[in-house]
Tab-separated table of C-alpha atoms in Angstrom:
chain	number	residue	atom	x	y	z
A	1	MET	CA	0.000	0.000	0.000
A	2	LEU	CA	1.351	3.426	-0.901
A	3	SER	CA	2.027	5.848	1.898
A	4	ARG	CA	-0.205	8.907	1.866
A	5	SER	CA	2.716	11.213	1.020
A	6	LEU	CA	3.764	9.107	-1.955
A	7	TRP	CA	0.156	8.829	-3.140
A	8	LEU	CA	-0.257	12.606	-2.825
A	9	CYS	CA	2.932	13.210	-4.786
A	10	LEU	CA	1.728	10.931	-7.582
A	11	CYS	CA	-1.638	12.711	-7.660
A	12	LEU	CA	-0.176	16.206	-7.645
A	13	CYS	CA	2.344	15.354	-10.330
A	14	SER	CA	-0.434	14.082	-12.600
A	15	CYS	CA	-2.765	17.053	-12.076
A	16	PRO	CA	-3.666	19.242	-15.017
A	17	ALA	CA	-2.236	22.766	-14.973
A	18	ARG	CA	-5.655	24.265	-14.282
A	19	GLY	CA	-5.862	22.881	-10.747
A	20	LEU	CA	-6.801	19.949	-8.589
A	21	ARG	CA	-9.158	17.203	-9.655
A	22	ILE	CA	-11.970	15.662	-7.634
A	23	HIS	CA	-10.932	13.671	-4.537
A	24	GLU	CA	-7.618	15.481	-4.292
A	25	TYR	CA	-6.411	17.524	-1.396
A	26	LEU	CA	-5.177	21.050	-0.993
A	27	TYR	CA	-3.122	21.977	2.055
A	28	PHE	CA	-2.801	25.190	4.012
A	29	GLN	CA	-0.752	26.083	7.058
A	30	VAL	CA	-1.824	28.255	9.943
A	31	LEU	CA	1.080	30.547	10.848
A	32	SER	CA	-0.647	32.400	13.681
A	33	PRO	CA	-1.878	31.873	16.356
A	34	GLY	CA	0.931	29.521	17.309
A	35	ASP	CA	-1.167	26.969	19.195
A	36	ILE	CA	-2.741	25.844	15.901
A	37	ARG	CA	0.370	26.182	13.747
A	38	TYR	CA	-0.429	23.052	11.755
A	39	ILE	CA	-0.855	21.993	8.155
A	40	PHE	CA	-4.543	21.372	7.412
A	41	THR	CA	-6.094	19.350	4.613
A	42	ALA	CA	-9.032	20.615	2.549
A	43	THR	CA	-10.818	19.366	-0.560
A	44	PRO	CA	-11.903	21.566	-3.488
A	45	ALA	CA	-15.511	21.910	-4.599
A	46	LYS	CA	-16.468	19.332	-7.195
A	47	ASP	CA	-18.041	21.428	-9.934
A	48	PHE	CA	-17.941	25.105	-9.051
A	49	GLY	CA	-15.465	27.753	-7.968
A	50	GLY	CA	-12.034	28.783	-9.130
A	51	VAL	CA	-8.570	27.388	-8.492
A	52	PHE	CA	-5.560	28.797	-6.664
A	53	ASN	CA	-3.390	30.396	-9.339
A	54	THR	CA	-1.399	32.255	-6.687
A	55	ARG	CA	0.316	31.095	-3.532
A	56	TYR	CA	-0.457	33.307	-0.561
A	57	ASP	CA	2.404	33.199	1.963
A	58	GLN	CA	0.611	35.319	4.566
A	59	ILE	CA	-3.077	35.973	4.141
A	60	HIS	CA	-5.836	36.335	6.723
A	61	LEU	CA	-8.296	33.525	7.326
A	62	VAL	CA	-11.323	35.467	8.590
A	63	PRO	CA	-14.236	33.649	10.264
A	64	ALA	CA	-17.456	34.903	8.698
A	65	ASP	CA	-20.022	36.666	10.894
A	66	PRO	CA	-22.580	35.120	10.866
A	67	PRO	CA	-20.660	31.833	10.565
A	68	GLU	CA	-22.948	30.259	7.937
A	69	ALA	CA	-22.507	33.222	5.517
A	70	CYS	CA	-25.904	32.793	3.874
A	71	GLY	CA	-26.571	36.529	3.533
A	72	GLU	CA	-25.122	39.900	4.421
A	73	LEU	CA	-22.000	39.669	6.578
A	74	ASN	CA	-21.390	41.796	9.657
A	75	ASN	CA	-17.633	41.649	9.028
A	76	GLY	CA	-17.615	41.725	5.225
A	77	VAL	CA	-15.108	44.602	5.177
A	78	PHE	CA	-12.527	42.296	6.822
A	79	ILE	CA	-13.086	39.553	4.237
A	80	GLN	CA	-12.188	41.756	1.266
A	81	ASP	CA	-8.926	40.464	-0.305
A	82	GLN	CA	-8.705	37.720	2.350
A	83	ILE	CA	-9.933	34.141	2.732
A	84	ALA	CA	-13.137	33.464	4.663
A	85	LEU	CA	-13.744	30.619	7.094
A	86	VAL	CA	-17.413	29.662	6.859
A	87	GLU	CA	-19.506	27.037	8.610
A	88	ARG	CA	-21.602	24.472	6.752
A	89	GLY	CA	-25.409	24.729	6.984
A	90	GLY	CA	-28.242	27.144	6.284
A	91	CYS	CA	-27.748	27.375	2.504
A	92	SER	CA	-25.879	25.709	-0.341
A	93	PHE	CA	-22.087	25.599	-0.618
A	94	LEU	CA	-22.371	27.644	-3.805
A	95	SER	CA	-24.498	30.305	-2.068
A	96	LYS	CA	-21.848	30.663	0.657
A	97	THR	CA	-19.099	30.927	-1.953
A	98	ARG	CA	-21.013	33.636	-3.816
A	99	VAL	CA	-21.576	35.643	-0.604
A	100	ILE	CA	-17.838	35.601	0.092
A	101	GLN	CA	-17.060	36.483	-3.535
A	102	GLU	CA	-19.505	39.409	-3.392
A	103	HIS	CA	-17.656	40.680	-0.298
A	104	GLY	CA	-14.342	40.586	-2.208
A	105	GLY	CA	-12.939	37.406	-0.668
A	106	ARG	CA	-10.184	35.606	-2.543
A	107	ALA	CA	-11.398	32.146	-1.468
A	108	VAL	CA	-13.695	30.408	0.994
A	109	ILE	CA	-12.983	27.493	3.307
A	110	ILE	CA	-16.226	25.851	4.422
A	111	ALA	CA	-15.861	23.814	7.608
A	112	ASP	CA	-18.268	21.020	8.421
A	113	ASN	CA	-20.754	21.954	11.145
A	114	ALA	CA	-20.288	18.514	12.735
A	115	TYR	CA	-17.560	19.559	15.172
A	116	ASP	CA	-16.572	15.971	15.893
A	117	ASN	CA	-15.961	15.167	12.191
A	118	ASP	CA	-12.258	14.474	11.921
A	119	SER	CA	-12.185	12.141	8.918
A	120	PHE	CA	-15.174	12.444	6.529
A	121	TYR	CA	-14.925	14.888	3.631
A	122	ILE	CA	-18.127	16.153	2.032
A	123	GLU	CA	-18.234	16.523	-1.743
A	124	MET	CA	-19.333	20.105	-2.366
A	125	ILE	CA	-21.448	20.252	-5.506
A	126	GLN	CA	-23.239	22.871	-7.592
A	127	ASP	CA	-26.791	23.644	-6.497
A	128	SER	CA	-29.650	23.633	-9.002
A	129	THR	CA	-29.615	27.416	-9.611
A	130	ARG	CA	-27.109	27.423	-12.499
A	131	ARG	CA	-25.196	30.233	-10.790
A	132	THR	CA	-21.408	30.306	-10.861
A	133	ALA	CA	-18.585	31.365	-8.570
A	134	ASP	CA	-15.072	32.384	-9.553
A	135	ILE	CA	-13.200	32.062	-6.258
A	136	PRO	CA	-11.846	28.764	-4.913
A	137	ALA	CA	-14.108	26.910	-2.465
A	138	LEU	CA	-12.634	24.295	-0.130
A	139	PHE	CA	-14.163	21.884	2.374
A	140	LEU	CA	-12.529	21.514	5.807
A	141	LEU	CA	-13.199	18.857	8.416
A	142	GLY	CA	-15.451	19.989	11.247
A	143	ARG	CA	-12.885	19.325	13.981
A	144	ASP	CA	-10.290	21.425	12.158
A	145	GLY	CA	-12.676	24.345	11.653
A	146	TYR	CA	-13.788	24.158	15.270
A	147	MET	CA	-10.213	24.139	16.579
A	148	ILE	CA	-9.242	27.138	14.436
A	149	ARG	CA	-12.284	29.151	15.570
A	150	ARG	CA	-11.763	28.117	19.206
A	151	SER	CA	-8.135	29.238	19.148
A	152	LEU	CA	-9.089	32.617	17.662
A	153	GLU	CA	-11.753	33.089	20.354
A	154	GLN	CA	-9.353	32.125	23.143
A	155	HIS	CA	-6.781	34.636	21.902
A	156	GLY	CA	-9.354	37.341	21.112
A	157	LEU	CA	-8.182	37.471	17.490
A	158	PRO	CA	-10.364	38.424	14.507
A	159	TRP	CA	-8.433	36.171	12.080
A	160	ALA	CA	-5.643	33.644	11.639
A	161	VAL	CA	-2.665	34.127	9.337
A	162	ILE	CA	-2.224	31.293	6.845
A	163	SER	CA	-0.190	30.186	3.832
A	164	ILE	CA	-2.154	28.553	1.041
A	165	PRO	CA	-1.638	26.339	-0.888
A	166	VAL	CA	1.242	24.455	0.725
A	167	ASN	CA	3.157	21.855	-1.282
A	168	VAL	CA	3.500	18.999	1.201
A	169	THR	CA	5.441	16.821	-1.235
A	170	SER	CA	8.555	18.855	-0.450
A	171	ILE	CA	8.196	18.430	3.330
A	172	PRO	CA	9.641	15.289	4.936
A	173	THR	CA	6.874	13.351	6.721
A	174	TYR	CA	8.620	13.637	10.097
A	175	GLU	CA	8.692	17.449	9.771
A	176	MET	CA	5.029	17.939	8.866
A	177	MET	CA	3.156	19.800	11.553
A	178	GLN	CA	-0.128	17.906	11.486
A	179	PRO	CA	-3.034	18.565	13.859
A	180	PRO	CA	-2.737	16.055	16.711
A	181	TRP	CA	-6.490	15.366	16.634
A	182	THR	CA	-6.536	14.274	12.962
A	183	PHE	CA	-5.488	10.884	11.616
A	184	TRP	CA	-3.293	11.260	8.531
């Protein structure tokens, strides 16, 4: 059986230039706050949203207010030119992505609302409205989203600083800073 790192390398090397394919992972690293300075795994939306054409070495990951981002945001001004952290539920994945796009966000990371989910990725699909979105949309495990939000609340911070995407194929397995609560 191939190790996950080798499998990932094979998948990334065979990806088309336009971005990731279905069932592939994208990685990002939280740089601050330090207590969650880990590399997180996310999956791209299946049939909507853009791709990361740029690597962001230090960009804000801003939790949306309200967390489900199904309408007007109370903190939309902070999401402009940043990446939004949104919670699943209340409306379609595409609707959430469009709300963040309309507020000038560069991408959206939608965390599962099942806070104990530490292993099951949801396939985010287009809704039946025939609308589109241009920014990347990623799905994050519920436990990961919860831990990021909890850390920000504990530190009284309005956002985390992240790097995205991170090429994990160049990082030796023993050096990868993985969340201790997630099985890799």
